[in-house]
PDB file of C-alpha atoms in Angstrom:
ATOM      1  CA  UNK A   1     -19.774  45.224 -42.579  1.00 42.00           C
ATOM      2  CA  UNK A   2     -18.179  43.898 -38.985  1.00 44.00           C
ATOM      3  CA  UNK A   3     -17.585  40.009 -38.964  1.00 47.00           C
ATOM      4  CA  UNK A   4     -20.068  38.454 -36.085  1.00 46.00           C
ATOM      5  CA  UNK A   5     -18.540  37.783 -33.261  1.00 44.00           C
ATOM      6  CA  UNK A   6     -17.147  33.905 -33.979  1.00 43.00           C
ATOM      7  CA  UNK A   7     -17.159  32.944 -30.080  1.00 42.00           C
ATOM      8  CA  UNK A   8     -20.170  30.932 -30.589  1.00 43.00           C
ATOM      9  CA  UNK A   9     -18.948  28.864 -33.420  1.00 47.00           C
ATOM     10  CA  UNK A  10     -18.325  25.276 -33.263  1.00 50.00           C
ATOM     11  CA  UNK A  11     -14.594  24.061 -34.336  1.00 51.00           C
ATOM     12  CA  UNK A  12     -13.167  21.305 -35.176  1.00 53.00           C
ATOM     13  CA  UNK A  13     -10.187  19.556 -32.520  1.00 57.00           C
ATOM     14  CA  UNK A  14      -7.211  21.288 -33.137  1.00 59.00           C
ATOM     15  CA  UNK A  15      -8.560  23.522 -35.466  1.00 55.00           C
ATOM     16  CA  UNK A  16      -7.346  27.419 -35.297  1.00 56.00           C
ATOM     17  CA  UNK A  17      -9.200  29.870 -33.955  1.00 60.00           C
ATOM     18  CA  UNK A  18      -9.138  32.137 -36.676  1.00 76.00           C
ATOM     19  CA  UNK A  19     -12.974  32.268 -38.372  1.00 78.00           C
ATOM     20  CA  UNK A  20     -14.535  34.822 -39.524  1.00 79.00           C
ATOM     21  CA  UNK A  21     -18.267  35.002 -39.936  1.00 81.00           C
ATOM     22  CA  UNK A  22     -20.633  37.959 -41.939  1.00 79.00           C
ATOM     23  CA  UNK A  23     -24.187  38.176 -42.129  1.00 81.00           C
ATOM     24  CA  UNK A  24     -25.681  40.146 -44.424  1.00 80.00           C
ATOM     25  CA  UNK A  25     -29.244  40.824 -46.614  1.00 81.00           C
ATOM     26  CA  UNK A  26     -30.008  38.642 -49.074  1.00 78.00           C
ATOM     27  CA  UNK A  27     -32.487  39.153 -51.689  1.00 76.00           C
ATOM     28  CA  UNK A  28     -32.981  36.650 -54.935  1.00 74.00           C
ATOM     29  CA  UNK A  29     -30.568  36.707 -57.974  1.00 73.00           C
ATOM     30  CA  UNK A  30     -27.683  38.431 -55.712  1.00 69.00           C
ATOM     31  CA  UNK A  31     -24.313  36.922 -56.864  1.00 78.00           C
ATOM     32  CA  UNK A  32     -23.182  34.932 -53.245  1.00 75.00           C
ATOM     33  CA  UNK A  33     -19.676  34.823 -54.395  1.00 74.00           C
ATOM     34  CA  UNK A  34     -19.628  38.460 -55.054  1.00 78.00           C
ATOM     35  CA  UNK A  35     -21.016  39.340 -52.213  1.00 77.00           C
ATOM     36  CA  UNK A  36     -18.238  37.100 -50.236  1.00 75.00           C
ATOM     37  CA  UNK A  37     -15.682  38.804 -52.468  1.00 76.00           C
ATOM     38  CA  UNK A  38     -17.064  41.503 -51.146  1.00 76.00           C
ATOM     39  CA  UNK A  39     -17.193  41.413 -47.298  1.00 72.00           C
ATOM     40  CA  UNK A  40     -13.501  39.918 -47.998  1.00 72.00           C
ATOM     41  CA  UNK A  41     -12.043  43.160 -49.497  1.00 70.00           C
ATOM     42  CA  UNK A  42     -13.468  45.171 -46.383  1.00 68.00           C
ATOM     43  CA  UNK A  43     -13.442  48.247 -48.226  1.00 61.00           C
ATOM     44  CA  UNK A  44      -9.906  47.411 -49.727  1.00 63.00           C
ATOM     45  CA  UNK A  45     -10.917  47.521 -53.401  1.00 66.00           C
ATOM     46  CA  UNK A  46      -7.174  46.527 -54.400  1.00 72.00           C
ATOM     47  CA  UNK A  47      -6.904  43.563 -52.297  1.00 71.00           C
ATOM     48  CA  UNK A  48      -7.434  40.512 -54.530  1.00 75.00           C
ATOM     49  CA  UNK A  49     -10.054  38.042 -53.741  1.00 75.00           C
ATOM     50  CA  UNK A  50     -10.390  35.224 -56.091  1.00 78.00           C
ATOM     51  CA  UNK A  51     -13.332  32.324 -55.791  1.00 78.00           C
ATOM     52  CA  UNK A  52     -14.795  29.750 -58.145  1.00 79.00           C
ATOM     53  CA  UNK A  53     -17.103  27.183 -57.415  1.00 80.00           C
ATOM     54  CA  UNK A  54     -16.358  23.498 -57.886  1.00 83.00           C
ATOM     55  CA  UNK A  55     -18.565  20.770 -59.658  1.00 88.00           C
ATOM     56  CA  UNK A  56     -20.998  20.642 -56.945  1.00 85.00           C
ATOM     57  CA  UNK A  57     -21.005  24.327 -56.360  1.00 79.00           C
ATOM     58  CA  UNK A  58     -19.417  24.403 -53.314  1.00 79.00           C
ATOM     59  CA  UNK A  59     -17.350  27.728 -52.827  1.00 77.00           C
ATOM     60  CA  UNK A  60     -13.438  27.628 -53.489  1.00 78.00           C
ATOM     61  CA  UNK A  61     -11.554  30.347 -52.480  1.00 78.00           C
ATOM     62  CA  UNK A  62      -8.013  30.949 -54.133  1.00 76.00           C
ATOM     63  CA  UNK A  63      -6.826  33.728 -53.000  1.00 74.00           C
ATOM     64  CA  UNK A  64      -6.555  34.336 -50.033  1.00 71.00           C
ATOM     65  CA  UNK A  65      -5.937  31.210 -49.010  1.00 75.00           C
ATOM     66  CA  UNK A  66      -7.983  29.770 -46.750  1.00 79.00           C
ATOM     67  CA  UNK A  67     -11.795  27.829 -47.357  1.00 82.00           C
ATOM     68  CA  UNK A  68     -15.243  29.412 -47.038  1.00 83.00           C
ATOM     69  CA  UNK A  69     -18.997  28.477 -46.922  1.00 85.00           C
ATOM     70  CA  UNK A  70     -21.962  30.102 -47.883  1.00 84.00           C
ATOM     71  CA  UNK A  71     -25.380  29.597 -46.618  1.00 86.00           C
ATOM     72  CA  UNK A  72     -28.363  31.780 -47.399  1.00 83.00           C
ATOM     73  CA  UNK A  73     -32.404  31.791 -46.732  1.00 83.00           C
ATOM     74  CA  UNK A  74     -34.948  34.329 -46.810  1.00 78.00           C
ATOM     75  CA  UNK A  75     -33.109  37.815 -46.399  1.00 82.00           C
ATOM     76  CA  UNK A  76     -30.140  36.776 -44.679  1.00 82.00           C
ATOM     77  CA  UNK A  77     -26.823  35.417 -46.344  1.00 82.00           C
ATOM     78  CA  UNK A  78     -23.915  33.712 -43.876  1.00 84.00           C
ATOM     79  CA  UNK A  79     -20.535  33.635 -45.165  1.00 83.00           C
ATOM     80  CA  UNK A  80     -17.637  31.851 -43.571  1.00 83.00           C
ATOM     81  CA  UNK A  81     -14.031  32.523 -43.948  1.00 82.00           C
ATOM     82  CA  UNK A  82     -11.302  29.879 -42.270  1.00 83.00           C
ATOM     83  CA  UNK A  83      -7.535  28.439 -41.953  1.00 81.00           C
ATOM     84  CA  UNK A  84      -9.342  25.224 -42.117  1.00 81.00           C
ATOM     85  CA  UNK A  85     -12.269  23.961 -43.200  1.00 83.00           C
ATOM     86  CA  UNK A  86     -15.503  25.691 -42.470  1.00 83.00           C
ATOM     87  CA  UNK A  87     -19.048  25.118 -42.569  1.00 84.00           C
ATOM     88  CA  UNK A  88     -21.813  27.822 -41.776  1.00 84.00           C
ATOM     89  CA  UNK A  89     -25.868  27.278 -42.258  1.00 83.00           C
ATOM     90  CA  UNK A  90     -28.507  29.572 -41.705  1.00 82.00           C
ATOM     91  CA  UNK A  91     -32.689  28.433 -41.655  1.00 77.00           C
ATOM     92  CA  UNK A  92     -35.801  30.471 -41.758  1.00 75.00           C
ATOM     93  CA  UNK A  93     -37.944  30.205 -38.981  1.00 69.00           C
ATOM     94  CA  UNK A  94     -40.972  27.959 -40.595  1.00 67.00           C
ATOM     95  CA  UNK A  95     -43.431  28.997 -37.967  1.00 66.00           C
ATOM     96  CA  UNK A  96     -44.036  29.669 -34.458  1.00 72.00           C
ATOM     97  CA  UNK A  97     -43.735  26.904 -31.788  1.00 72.00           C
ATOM     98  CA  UNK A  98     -46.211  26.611 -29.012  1.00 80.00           C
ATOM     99  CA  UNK A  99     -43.451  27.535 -26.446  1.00 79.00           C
ATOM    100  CA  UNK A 100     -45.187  28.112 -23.468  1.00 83.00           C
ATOM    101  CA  UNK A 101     -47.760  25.443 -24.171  1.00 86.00           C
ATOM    102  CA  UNK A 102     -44.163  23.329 -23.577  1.00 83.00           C
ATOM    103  CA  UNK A 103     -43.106  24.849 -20.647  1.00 86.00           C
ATOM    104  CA  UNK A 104     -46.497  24.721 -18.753  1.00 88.00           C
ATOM    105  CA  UNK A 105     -46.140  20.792 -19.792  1.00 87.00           C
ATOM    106  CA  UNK A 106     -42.632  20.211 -19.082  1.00 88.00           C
ATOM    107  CA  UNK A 107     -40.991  22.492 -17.050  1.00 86.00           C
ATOM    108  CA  UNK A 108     -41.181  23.834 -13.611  1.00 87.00           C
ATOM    109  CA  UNK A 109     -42.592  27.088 -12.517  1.00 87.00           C
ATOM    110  CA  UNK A 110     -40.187  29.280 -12.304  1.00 84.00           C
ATOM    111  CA  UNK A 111     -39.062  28.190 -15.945  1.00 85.00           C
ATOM    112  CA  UNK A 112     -42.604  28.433 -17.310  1.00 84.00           C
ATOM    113  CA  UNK A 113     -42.449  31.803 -15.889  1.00 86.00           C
ATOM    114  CA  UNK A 114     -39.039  32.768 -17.440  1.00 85.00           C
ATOM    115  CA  UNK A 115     -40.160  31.514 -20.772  1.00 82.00           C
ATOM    116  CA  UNK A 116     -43.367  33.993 -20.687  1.00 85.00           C
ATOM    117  CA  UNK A 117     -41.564  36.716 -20.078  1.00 85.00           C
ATOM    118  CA  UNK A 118     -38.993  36.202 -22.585  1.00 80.00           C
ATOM    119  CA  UNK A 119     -39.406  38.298 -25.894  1.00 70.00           C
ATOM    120  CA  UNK A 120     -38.001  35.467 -28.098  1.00 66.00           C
ATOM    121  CA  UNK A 121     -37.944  31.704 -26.423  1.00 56.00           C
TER     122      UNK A 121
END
């Protein structure tokens, strides 16, 4: 699976741009730290990925070196790979928001009218 495209994450000052970012399905009872194993290998089956989790069950990765998050909800899973420290989340959508209710309040015409015709606000 291609790593998304990490020019919309957030870094920290200083921090190098190297980040890599996966999305992928997630279902109940899948392994996240296989799966990150996984999408780290790329198809390399020899390459050696090794990750434990540490008293609070955050991710460590050992090898490569590097640190990674994991977030997942619903069917998707986020993984994170970094020089530095790294932090991904993902949320569900809970439920539809009244958006052009808010731009008919709020906003001016020709924004209302942009927000109707978009296919996701």
């Amino acid at each position: 699976m291609k790593a998304v495209d990490p020019a919309w994450a957030v870094r920290s000052p200083g921090a190098p741009p190297s980040i890599r970012i996966w999305l992928r399905p997630w279902q109940a009872g899948l392994d996240s730290l296989k799966e990150l194993a996984t999408v780290m290998r790329a198809g390399d089956t020899d390459r050696i990925v090794t990750l434990s989790r540490s008293a609070s069950g955050r991710p460590i990765l050992h090898e490569p070196s590097g640190h990674v998050s994991i977030s997942h909800t619903g069917t998707l899973l986020a993984l994170a790979h970094a020089d530095s420290a790294v932090g991904v989340d993902c949320e569900m959508r809970r439920r539809e928001r009244p958006w052009l209710e808010w731009a008919e309040r709020y906003f001016a015409p020709y924004e209302q009218g942009a927000v109707a015709e978009a296919e996701d606000p």
